[in-house]
mmCIF file of C-alpha atoms in Angstrom:
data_model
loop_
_atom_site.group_PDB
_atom_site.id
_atom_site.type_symbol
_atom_site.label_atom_id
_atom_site.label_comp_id
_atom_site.label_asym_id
_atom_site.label_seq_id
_atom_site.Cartn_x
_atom_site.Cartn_y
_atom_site.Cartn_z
ATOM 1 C CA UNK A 25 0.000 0.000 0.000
ATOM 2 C CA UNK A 26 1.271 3.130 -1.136
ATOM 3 C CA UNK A 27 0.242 6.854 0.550
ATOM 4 C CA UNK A 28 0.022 9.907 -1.189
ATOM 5 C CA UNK A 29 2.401 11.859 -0.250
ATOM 6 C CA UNK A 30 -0.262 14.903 -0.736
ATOM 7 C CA UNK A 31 -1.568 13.528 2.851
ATOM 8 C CA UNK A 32 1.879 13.739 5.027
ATOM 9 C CA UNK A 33 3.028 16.752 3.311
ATOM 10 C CA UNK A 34 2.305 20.147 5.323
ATOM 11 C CA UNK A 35 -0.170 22.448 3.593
ATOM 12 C CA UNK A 36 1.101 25.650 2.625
ATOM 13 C CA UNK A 37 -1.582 28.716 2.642
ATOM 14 C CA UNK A 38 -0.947 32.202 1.372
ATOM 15 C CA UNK A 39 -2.624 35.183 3.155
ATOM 16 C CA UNK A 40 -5.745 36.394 1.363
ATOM 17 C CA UNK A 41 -5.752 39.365 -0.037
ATOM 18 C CA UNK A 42 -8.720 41.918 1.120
ATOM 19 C CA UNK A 43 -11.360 42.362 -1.186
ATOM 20 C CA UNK A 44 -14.260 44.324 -2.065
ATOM 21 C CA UNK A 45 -16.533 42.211 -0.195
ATOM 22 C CA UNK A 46 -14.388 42.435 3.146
ATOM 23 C CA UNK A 47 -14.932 46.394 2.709
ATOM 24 C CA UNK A 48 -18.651 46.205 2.452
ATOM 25 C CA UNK A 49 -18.600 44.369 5.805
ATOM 26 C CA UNK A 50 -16.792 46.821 7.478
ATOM 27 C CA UNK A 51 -18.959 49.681 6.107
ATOM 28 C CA UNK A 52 -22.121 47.459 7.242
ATOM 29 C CA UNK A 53 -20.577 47.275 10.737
ATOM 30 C CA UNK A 54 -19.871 50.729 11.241
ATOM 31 C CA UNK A 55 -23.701 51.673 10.101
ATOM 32 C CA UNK A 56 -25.180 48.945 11.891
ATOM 33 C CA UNK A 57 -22.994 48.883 15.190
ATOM 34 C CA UNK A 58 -24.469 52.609 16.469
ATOM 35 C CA UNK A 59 -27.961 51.650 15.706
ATOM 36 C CA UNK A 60 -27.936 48.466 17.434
ATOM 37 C CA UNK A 61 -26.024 50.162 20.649
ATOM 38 C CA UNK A 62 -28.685 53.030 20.512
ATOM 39 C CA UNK A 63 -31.777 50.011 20.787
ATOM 40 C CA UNK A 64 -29.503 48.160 23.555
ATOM 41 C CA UNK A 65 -29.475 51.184 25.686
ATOM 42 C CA UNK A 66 -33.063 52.139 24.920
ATOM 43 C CA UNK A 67 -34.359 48.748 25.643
ATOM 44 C CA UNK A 68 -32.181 49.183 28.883
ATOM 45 C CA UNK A 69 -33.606 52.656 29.706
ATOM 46 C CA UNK A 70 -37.219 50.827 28.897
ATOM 47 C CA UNK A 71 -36.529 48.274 31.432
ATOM 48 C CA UNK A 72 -35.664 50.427 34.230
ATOM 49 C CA UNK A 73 -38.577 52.909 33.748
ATOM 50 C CA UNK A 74 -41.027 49.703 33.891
ATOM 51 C CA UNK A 75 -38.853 48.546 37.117
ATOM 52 C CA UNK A 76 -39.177 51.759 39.049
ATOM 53 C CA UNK A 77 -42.578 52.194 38.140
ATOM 54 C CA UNK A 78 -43.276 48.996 39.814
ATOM 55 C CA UNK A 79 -41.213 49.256 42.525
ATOM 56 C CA UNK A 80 -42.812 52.914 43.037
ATOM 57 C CA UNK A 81 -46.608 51.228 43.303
ATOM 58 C CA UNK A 82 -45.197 48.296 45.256
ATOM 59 C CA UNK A 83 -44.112 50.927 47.666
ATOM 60 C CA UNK A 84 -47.394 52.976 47.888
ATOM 61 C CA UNK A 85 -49.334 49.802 48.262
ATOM 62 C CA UNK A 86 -47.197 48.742 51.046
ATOM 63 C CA UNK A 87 -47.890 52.504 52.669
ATOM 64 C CA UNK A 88 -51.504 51.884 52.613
ATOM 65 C CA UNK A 89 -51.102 48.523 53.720
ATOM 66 C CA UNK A 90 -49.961 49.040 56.925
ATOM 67 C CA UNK A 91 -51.856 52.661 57.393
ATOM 68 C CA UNK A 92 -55.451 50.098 57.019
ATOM 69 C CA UNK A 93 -53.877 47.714 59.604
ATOM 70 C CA UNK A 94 -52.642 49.587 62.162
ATOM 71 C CA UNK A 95 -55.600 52.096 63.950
ATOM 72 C CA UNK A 96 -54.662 55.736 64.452
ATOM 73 C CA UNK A 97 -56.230 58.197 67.074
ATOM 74 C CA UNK A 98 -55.682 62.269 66.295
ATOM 75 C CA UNK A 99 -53.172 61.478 69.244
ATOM 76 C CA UNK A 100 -51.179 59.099 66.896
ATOM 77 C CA UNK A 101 -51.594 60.474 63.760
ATOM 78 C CA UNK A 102 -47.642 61.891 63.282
ATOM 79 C CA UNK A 103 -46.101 58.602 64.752
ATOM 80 C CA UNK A 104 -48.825 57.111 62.368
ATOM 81 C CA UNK A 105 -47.575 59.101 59.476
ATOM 82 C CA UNK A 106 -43.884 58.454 60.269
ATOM 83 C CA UNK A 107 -44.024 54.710 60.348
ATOM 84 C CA UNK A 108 -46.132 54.565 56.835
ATOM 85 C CA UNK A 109 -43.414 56.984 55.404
ATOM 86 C CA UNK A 110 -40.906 54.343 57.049
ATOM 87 C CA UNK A 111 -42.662 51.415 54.976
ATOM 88 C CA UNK A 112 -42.410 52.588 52.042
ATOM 89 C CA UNK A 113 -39.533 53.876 52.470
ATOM 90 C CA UNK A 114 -38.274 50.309 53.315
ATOM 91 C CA UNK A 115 -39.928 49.086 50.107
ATOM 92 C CA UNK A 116 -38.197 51.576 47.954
ATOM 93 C CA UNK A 117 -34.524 50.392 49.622
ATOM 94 C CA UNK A 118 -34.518 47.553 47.895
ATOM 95 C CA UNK A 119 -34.582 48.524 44.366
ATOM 96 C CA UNK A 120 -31.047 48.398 42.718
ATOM 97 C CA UNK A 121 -29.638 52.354 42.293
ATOM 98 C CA UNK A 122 -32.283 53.600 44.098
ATOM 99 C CA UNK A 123 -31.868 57.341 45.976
ATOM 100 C CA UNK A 124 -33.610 58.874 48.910
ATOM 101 C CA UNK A 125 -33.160 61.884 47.907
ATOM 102 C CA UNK A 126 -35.414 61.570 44.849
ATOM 103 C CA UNK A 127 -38.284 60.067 47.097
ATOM 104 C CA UNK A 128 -41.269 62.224 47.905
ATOM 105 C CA UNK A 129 -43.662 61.021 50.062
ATOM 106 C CA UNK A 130 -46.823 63.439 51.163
ATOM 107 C CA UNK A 131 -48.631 62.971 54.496
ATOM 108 C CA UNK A 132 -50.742 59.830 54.058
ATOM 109 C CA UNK A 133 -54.730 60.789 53.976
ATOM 110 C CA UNK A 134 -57.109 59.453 55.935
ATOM 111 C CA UNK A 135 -60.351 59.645 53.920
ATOM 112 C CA UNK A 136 -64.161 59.029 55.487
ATOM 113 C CA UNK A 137 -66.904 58.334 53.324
ATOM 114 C CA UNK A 138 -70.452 60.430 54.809
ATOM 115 C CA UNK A 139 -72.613 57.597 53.595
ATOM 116 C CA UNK A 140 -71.104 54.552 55.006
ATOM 117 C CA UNK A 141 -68.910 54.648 58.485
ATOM 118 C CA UNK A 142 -65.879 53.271 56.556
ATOM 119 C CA UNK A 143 -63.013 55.062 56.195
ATOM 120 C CA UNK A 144 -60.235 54.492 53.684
ATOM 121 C CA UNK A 145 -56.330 55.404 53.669
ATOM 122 C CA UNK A 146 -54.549 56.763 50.588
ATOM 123 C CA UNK A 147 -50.616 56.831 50.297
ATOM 124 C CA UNK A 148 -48.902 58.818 47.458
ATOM 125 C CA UNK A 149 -45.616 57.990 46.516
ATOM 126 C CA UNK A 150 -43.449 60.420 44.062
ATOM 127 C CA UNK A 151 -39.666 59.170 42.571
ATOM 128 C CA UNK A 152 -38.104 61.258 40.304
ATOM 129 C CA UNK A 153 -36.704 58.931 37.578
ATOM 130 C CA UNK A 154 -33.400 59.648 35.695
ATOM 131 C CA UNK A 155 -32.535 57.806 32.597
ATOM 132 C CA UNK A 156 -29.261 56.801 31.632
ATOM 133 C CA UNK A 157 -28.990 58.771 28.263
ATOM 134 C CA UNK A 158 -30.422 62.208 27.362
ATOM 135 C CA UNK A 159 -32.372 61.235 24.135
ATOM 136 C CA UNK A 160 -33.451 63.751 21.848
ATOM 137 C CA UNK A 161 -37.005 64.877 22.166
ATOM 138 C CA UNK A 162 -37.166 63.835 25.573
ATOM 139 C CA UNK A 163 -36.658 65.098 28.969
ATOM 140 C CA UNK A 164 -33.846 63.009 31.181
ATOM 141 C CA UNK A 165 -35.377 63.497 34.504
ATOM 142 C CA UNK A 166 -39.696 62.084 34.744
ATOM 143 C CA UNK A 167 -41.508 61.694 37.814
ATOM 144 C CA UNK A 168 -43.136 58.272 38.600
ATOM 145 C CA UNK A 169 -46.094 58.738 40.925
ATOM 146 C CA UNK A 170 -48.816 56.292 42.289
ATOM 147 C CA UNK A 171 -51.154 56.254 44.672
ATOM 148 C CA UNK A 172 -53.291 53.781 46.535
ATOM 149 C CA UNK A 173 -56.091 53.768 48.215
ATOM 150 C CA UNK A 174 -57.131 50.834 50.801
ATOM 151 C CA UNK A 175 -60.653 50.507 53.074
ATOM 152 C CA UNK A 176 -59.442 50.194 57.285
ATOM 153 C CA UNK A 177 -59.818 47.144 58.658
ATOM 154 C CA UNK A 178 -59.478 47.663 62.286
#
């Protein structure tokens, strides 16, 4: 049996030469590569809105959570007040980047309806919401407000 001595011989390659075709994809890339960063960071700047908007209602509701379980008197309305502020302030502490600073929390309400004896509790939670890039037509700084209203319990 003989072998060809094609197969135990090294292969020899010679560097390819650019061509036209190798331009046109760098061309495409450098069109291309912006427009794809500018939907990344969008998408990203999307993303966090729709997080901090959650977080900002997640907050409020936990507000009026505890203002419709816990009873307050006129005599404990401002420690009543300061531990609702303290919830949601809680709440808010665990979203990722989030500042205090940019937290605005009113004095809870305490609403009564005149024809029924029931009386309700409504937190309002502000955050004012910076995004990452200052995109044309569009302000960089938005406030995200919710409130919530809950019927007391006790």
């Amino acid at each position: 049996m003989e072998c060809s001595s094609n197969l135990l011989s090294p292969r020899v390659t010679l560097p390819r030469r650019p061509s036209r075709r190798d331009a046109g994809v760098v061309i495409e890339l450098a069109i291309t590569l912006p427009l794809l960063l500018f939907v990344a960071i969008g998408c990203a700047d999307l993303g966090r809105f729709a997080h901090y908007y959650i977080a900002v209602g997640n907050a409020a509701e936990s507000g009026a959570l505890f203002g419709c379980m816990h009873p307050v008197t006129p005599a404990t309305r401002a420690n009543w007040n300061a531990r609702i502020r303290q919830t949601v302030t809680d709440e808010m502490a665990n979203v990722l980047g989030y500042d205090e600073t940019r937290l605005t929390i009113p004095d809870p309400q305490l609403l009564s309806e005149t024809t029924s004896n029931f009386r309700r509790v409504r937190v309002e939670v502000t955050y004012r919401f910076e995004m990452i890039v200052d995109w044309p037509g569009i302000s960089r700084e938005h406030d995200l407000t919710r409130a919530v209203e809950m019927r007391v319990v006790r």
